[in-house]
Coordinates of C-alpha atoms in Angstrom, one line a residue:
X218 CA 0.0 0.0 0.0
X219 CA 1.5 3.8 -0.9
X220 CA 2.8 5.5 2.1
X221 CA 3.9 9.0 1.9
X222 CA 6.8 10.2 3.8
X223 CA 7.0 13.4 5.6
X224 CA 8.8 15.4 2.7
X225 CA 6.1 13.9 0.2
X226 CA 3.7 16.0 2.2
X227 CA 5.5 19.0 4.1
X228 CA 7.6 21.6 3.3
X229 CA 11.3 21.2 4.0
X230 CA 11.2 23.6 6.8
X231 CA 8.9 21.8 8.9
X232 CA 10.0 18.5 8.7
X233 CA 11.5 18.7 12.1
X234 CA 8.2 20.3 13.3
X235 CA 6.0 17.2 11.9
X236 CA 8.3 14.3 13.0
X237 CA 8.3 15.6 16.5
X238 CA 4.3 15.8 16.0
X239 CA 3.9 12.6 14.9
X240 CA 6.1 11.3 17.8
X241 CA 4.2 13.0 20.2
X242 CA 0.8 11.5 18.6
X243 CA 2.8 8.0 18.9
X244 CA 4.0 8.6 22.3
X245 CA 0.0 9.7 23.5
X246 CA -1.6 6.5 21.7
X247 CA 0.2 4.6 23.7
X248 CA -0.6 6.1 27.1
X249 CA -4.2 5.8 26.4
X250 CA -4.1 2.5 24.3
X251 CA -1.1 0.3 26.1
X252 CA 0.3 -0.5 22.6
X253 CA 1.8 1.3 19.9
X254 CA 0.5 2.6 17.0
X255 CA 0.8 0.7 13.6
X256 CA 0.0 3.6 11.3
X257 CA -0.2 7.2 10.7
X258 CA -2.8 9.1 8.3
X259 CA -3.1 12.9 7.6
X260 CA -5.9 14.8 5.8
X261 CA -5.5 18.6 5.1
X262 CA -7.7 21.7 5.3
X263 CA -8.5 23.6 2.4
X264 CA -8.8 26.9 0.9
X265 CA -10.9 28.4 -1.5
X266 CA -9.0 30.2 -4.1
X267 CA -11.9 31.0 -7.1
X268 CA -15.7 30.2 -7.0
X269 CA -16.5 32.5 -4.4
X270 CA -20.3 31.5 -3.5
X271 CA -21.0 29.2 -7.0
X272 CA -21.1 25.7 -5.8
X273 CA -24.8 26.6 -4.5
X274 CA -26.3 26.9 -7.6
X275 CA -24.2 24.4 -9.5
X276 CA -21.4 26.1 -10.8
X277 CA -17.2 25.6 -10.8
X278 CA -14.9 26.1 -7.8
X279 CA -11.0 26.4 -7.6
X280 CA -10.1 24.8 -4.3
X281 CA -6.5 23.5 -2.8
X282 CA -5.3 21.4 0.0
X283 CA -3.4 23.3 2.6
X284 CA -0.2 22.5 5.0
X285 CA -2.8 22.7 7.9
X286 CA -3.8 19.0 8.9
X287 CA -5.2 16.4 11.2
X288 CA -3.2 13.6 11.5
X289 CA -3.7 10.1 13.0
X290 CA -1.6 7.4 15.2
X291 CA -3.8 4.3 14.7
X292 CA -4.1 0.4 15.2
X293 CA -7.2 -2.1 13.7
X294 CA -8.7 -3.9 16.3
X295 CA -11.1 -7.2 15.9
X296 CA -13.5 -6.2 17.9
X297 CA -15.4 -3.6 15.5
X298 CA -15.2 -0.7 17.9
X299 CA -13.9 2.5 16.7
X300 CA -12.0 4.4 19.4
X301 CA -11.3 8.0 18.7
X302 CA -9.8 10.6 21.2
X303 CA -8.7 14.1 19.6
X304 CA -6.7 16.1 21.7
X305 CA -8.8 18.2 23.3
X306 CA -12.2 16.2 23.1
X307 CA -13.5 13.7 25.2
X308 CA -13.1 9.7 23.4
X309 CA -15.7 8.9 20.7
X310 CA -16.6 5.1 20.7
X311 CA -18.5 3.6 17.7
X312 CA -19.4 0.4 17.2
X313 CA -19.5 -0.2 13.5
X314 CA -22.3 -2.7 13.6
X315 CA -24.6 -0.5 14.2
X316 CA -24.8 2.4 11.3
X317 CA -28.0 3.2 12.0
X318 CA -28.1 7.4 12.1
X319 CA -28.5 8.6 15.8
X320 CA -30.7 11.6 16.6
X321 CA -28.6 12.5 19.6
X322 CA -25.3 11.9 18.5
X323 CA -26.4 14.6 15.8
X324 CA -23.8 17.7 15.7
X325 CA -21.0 15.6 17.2
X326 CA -17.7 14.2 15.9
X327 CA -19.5 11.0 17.3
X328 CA -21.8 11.0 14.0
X329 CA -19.0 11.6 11.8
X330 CA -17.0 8.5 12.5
X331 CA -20.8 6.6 12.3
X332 CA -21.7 8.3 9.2
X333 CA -18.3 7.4 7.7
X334 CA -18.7 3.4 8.5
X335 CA -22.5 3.9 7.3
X336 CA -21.5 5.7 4.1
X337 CA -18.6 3.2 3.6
X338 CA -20.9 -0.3 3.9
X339 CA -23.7 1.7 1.8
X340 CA -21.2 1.7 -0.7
X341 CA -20.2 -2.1 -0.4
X342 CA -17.0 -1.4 0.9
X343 CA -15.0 -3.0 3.9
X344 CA -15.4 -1.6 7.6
X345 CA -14.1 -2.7 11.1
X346 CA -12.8 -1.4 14.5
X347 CA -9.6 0.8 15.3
X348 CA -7.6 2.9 17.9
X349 CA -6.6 6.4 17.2
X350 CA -5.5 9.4 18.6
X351 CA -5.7 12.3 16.7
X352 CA -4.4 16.1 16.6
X353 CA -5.1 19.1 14.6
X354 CA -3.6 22.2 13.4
X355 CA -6.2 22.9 11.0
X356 CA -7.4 26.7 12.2
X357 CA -11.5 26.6 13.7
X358 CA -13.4 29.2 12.2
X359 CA -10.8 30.1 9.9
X360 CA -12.6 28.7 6.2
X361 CA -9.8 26.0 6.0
X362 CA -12.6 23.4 7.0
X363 CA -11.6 21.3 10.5
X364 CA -14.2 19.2 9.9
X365 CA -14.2 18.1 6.0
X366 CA -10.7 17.0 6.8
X367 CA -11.6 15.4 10.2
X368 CA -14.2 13.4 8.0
X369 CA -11.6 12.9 5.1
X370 CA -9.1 11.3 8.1
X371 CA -11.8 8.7 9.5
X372 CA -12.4 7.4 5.6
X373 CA -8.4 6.9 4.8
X374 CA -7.8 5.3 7.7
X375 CA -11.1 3.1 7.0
X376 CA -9.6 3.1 3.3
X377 CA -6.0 2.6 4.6
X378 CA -6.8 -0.7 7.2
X379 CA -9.7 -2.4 5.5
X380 CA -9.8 -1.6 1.9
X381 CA -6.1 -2.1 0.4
X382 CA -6.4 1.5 -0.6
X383 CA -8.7 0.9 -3.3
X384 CA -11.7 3.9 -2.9
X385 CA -10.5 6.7 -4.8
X386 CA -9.9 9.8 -3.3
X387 CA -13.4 11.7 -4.9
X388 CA -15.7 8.4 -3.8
X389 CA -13.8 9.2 -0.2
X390 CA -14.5 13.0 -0.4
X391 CA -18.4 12.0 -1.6
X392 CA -18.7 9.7 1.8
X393 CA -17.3 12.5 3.7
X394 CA -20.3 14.6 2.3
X395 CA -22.7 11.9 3.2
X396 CA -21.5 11.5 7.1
X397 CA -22.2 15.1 7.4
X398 CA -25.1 16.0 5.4
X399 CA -27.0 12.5 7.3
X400 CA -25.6 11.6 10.7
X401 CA -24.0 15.2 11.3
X402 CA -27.1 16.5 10.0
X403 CA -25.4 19.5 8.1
X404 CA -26.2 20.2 4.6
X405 CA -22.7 21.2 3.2
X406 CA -21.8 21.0 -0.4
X407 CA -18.9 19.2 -1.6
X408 CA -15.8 21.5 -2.1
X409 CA -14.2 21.5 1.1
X410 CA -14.2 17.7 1.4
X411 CA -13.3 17.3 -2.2
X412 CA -10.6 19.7 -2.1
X413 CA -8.9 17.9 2.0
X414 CA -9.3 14.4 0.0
X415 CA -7.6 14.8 -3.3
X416 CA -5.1 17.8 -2.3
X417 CA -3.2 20.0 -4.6
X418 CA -5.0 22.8 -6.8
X419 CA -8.4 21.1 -7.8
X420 CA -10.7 22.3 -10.3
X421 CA -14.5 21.3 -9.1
X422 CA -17.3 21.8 -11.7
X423 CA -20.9 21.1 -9.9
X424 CA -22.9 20.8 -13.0
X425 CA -23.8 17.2 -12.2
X426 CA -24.1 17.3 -8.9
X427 CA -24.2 13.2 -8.5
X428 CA -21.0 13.4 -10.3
X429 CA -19.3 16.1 -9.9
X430 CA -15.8 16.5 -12.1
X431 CA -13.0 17.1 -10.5
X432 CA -9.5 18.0 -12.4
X433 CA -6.1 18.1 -10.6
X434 CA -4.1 20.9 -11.4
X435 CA -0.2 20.6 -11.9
X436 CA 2.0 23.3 -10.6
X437 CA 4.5 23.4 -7.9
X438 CA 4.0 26.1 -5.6
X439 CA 6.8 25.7 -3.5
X440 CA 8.9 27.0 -6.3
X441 CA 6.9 29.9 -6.9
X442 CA 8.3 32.3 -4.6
X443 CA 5.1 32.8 -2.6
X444 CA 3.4 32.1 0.7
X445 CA -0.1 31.7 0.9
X446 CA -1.2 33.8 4.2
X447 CA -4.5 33.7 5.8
X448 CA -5.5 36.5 8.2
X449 CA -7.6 36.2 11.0
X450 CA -9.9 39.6 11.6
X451 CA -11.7 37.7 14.7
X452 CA -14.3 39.0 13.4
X453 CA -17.9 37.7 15.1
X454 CA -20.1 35.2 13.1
X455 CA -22.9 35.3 15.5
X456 CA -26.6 35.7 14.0
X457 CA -25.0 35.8 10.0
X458 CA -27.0 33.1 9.2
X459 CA -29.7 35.2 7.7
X460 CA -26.7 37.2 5.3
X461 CA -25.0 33.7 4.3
X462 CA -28.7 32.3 3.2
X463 CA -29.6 35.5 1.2
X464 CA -26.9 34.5 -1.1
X465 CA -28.4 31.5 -2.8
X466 CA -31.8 32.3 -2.4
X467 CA -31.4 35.9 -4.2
X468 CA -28.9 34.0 -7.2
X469 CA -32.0 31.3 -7.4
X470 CA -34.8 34.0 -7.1
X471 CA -32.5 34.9 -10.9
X472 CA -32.7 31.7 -12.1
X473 CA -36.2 31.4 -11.3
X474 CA -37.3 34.2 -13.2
X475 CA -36.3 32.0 -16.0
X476 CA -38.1 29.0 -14.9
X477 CA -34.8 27.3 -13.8
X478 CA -33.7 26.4 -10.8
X479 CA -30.2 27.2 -10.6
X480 CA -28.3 29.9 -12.1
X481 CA -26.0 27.1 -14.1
X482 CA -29.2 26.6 -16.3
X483 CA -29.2 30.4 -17.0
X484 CA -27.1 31.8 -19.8
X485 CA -25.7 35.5 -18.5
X486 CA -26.5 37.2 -22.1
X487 CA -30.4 36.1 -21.1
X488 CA -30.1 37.9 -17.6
X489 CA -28.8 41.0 -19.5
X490 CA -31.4 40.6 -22.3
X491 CA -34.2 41.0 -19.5
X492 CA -31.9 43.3 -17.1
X493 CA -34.9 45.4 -16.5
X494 CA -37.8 43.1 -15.8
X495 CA -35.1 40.9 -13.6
X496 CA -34.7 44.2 -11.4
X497 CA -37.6 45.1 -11.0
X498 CA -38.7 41.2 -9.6
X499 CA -35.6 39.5 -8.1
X500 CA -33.8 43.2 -6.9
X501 CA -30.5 45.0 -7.9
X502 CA -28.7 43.2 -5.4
X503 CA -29.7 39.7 -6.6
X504 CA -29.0 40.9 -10.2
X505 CA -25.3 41.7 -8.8
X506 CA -24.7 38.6 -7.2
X507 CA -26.1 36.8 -10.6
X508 CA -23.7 38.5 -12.5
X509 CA -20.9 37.9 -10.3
X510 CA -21.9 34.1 -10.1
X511 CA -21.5 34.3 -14.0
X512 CA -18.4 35.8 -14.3
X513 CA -16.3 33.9 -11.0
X514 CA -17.4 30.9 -12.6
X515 CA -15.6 31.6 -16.1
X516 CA -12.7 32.8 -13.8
X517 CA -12.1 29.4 -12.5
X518 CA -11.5 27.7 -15.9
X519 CA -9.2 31.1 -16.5
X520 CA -7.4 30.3 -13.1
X521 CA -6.7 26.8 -14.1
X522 CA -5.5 27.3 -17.7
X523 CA -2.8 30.1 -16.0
X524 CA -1.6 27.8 -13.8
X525 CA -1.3 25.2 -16.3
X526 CA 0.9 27.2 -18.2
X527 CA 2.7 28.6 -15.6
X528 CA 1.3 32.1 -15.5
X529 CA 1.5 32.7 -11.9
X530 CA 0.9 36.4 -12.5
X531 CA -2.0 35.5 -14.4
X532 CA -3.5 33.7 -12.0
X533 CA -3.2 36.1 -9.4
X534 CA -4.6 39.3 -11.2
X535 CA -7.5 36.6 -11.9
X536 CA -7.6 36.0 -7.8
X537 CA -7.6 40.1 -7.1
X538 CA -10.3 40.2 -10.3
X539 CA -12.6 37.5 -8.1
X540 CA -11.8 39.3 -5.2
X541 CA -12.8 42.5 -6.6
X542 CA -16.0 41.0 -7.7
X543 CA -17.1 39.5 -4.2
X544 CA -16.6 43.4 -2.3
X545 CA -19.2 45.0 -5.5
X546 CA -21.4 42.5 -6.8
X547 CA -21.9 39.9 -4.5
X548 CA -21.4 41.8 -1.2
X549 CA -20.2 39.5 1.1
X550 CA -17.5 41.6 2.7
X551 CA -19.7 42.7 5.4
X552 CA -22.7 42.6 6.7
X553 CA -25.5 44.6 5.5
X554 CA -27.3 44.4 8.7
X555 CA -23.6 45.9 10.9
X556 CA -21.9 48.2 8.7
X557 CA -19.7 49.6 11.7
X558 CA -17.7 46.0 11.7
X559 CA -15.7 46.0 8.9
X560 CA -13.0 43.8 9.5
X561 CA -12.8 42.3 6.2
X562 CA -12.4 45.7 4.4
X563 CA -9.9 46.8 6.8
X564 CA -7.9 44.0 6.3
X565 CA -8.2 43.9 2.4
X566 CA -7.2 47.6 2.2
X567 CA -4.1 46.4 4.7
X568 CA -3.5 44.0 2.6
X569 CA -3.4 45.8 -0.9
X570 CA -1.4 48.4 0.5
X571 CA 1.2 46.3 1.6
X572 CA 1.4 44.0 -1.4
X573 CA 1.0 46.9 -4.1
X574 CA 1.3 45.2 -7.6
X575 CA 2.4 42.0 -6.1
X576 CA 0.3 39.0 -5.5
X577 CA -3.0 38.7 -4.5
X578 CA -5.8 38.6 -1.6
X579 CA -9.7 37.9 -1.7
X580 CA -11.7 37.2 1.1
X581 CA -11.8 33.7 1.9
X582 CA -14.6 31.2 2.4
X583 CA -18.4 32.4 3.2
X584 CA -17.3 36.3 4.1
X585 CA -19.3 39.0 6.4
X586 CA -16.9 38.1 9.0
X587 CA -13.2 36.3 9.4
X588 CA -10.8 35.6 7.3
X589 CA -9.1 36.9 4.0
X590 CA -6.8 35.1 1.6
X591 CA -3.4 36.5 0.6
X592 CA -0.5 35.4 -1.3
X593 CA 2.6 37.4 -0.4
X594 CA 5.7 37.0 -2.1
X595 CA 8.6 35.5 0.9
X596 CA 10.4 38.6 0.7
X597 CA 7.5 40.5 2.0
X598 CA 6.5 38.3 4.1
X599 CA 8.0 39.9 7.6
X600 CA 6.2 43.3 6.6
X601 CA 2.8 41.7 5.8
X602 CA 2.7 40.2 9.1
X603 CA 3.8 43.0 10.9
X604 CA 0.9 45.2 9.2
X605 CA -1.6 42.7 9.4
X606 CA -0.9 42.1 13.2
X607 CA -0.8 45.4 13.9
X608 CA -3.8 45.5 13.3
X609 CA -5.4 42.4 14.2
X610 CA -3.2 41.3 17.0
X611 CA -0.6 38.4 17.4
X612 CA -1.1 35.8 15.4
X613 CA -3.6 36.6 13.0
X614 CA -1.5 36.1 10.1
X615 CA -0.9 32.6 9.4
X616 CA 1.6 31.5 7.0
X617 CA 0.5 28.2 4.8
X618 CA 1.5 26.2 1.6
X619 CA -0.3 24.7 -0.7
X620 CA 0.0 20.6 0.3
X621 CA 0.2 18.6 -2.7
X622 CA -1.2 15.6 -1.8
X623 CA -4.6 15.6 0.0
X624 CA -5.9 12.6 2.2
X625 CA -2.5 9.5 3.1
X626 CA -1.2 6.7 4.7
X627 CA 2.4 8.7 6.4
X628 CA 5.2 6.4 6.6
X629 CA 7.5 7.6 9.8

């Protein structure tokens, strides 16, 4: 079976960093377990990079995996109990003869590692018990996704112990969707588990949601010069709810006008054809975030293609251009309903002025509140910290790469 080895999947100047992580992980399993571990698995976070607010109504996303991960010391056991403690949470125990969805467990890691095994025998694949301890670095409430890649981790290990590898990485990232859209009880789309399961720079195009296609993207970006930086405005996501659901509702209120119902069934020259009528039912705003959806999800295709050829310049005036398109047209920098917090617009302007005609930054994930995207060349890298925490306080600049592999088997 393919193991990765720690400079498969980290940079060079962490390798220390992850082998003492790993040994730690080890040296824990044992304490609580009386044996040592047999195996190690990682799965990433993610970031969004172009698609900003398209998957919803069917369109394309550019996602990658990120250096951020939750890794895995793990043994199989014969009795078909799954043991899980993360650090930090109390011990999870699943028995995986019994995949029947639990209300209660609902909204719990509990029903993730249930909803895996479920998802996994649903699909006529192998299942049994195992040991693991597990830690994360993978930011909460930063957009990088804890969770997709906590989900991603349970299904390679299941992958990695019972099924010889076999289950690609999508059909693990689909599962992952499953365990938390049924036993978490969440309805989340499919990027952020796609883009923790198969790593790198992924293209996803939702058109068939069943099948969705994904595309793996070459390009090295460890030899590009840059750091990807995400920064942390703290800003508060409490009661947002009603500004994050606006967003698809207003884009389908569009594509209902047409008698679709998603915008991907919409052709943009028909919305500009009708521009007036579409107004004056659906509302500017949802005409804006219509257009926007349009034109982000050409960009992604764009995005690829630069990258492809090894335009990185390219492809960041088409990150700045997405960017620019989620402050005017589809609003979701801040909230309409607190326009005193603007942490995200604070940050961007920060941002901009530090980088100048270098790089890139967008806001990253969902928006209204928390976190924006950079990517900083190294040399600037000291300066944009500095600014950014200046603002924002320690540690609200954190440094990433883009990992390019997504869920493994680690060979220590």
């Amino acid at each position: 079976m393919k193991t990765y080895t720690l400079d498969e999947i980290y940079t060079q100047d962490k390798l220390a960093f992850q082998r003492e992580r790993y040994e730690k992980a080890a040296a824990e399993f044992e304490k609580l377990f009386g044996e040592k571990p047999t195996h190690f698995f990682s799965a990433p976070g993610r970031t969004e990079i172009g698609g900003n607010h398209t998957d919803h109504n069917l369109g394309r996303v550019f996602a990658a995996g990120v250096s951020l991960d939750v890794i895995a010391a793990v043994k199989a056991t014969d009795d078909g109990i799954i043991t899980v403690k993360s650090e930090g949470f109390p011990v999870d125990k699943i028995d995986s003869a019994d995949t029947e969805v639990k209300e209660e467990e609902k909204n719990s890691s509990a029903s993730l590692i249930r909803g895996m095994a479920g998802g996994f025998l649903k699909n006529g694949h192998k299942i049994g018990g195992f040991n693991a301890y597990t830690t994360s670095n993978v930011l909460k409430g930063s957009g990088l996704s804890s969770s997709a890649a906590f989900e991603v981790l349970i299904g390679t290990i299941l992958n990695g112990l019972y099924n010889e590898q076999a289950i690609s990485a999508v059909e693990v990232a689909q599962l992952s969707q499953y365990a938390e859209n049924v036993y978490f009880g969440k309805p989340s789309g499919l990027m952020d588990q796609m883009a923790s399961s198969v790593g790198s720079f992924i293209t996803i195009d939702f058109k068939d949601e069943k099948e969705p296609v994904i595309k793996k993207v070459d390009y090295d970006f460890s030899k590009s010069g840059y750091a990807l930086c995400i920064v942390d405005t703290k800003g508060n996501h409490a009661d947002l709810t009603p500004e994050y659901a606006a967003i698809p509702q207003e884009m389908k209120s569009v594509a209902q006008f047409f008698g679709k119902s998603v915008l991907r069934e919409v052709d943009k020259q028909e919305l500009l054809d009708n521009i007036s009528a579409v107004r004056e039912k659906c509302s500017d705003r949802a005409v804006l975030r219509a257009l926007h959806y349009f034109d982000d999800n050409e960009r992604v295709l764009a995005q690829a293609e630069a990258l492809e050829r090894g335009d990185i310049e390219g492809f960041f005036k088409l990150i700045n251009e997405s960017g620019d398109s989620s402050f005017r047209y589809l609003q979701n920098i801040y909230a309409s309903s607190a326009p005193a917090e603007q942490g995200l617009s604070l940050a961007l302007y920060i941002a901009k002025s530090v980088l100048g005609d270098k790089g890139a930054c967008r806001v990253h994930g969902g928006g209204f509140a928390g976190t924006i995207q950079a990517f900083v060349p190294n040399d600037m890298l000291d300066k944009f910290s500095a600014e950014i925490e200046k603002v924002f306080g320690e540690g609200s600049c954190y440094v990433l790469s883009i990992r390019p592999v997504g869920g493994v088997m680690v060979g220590l």
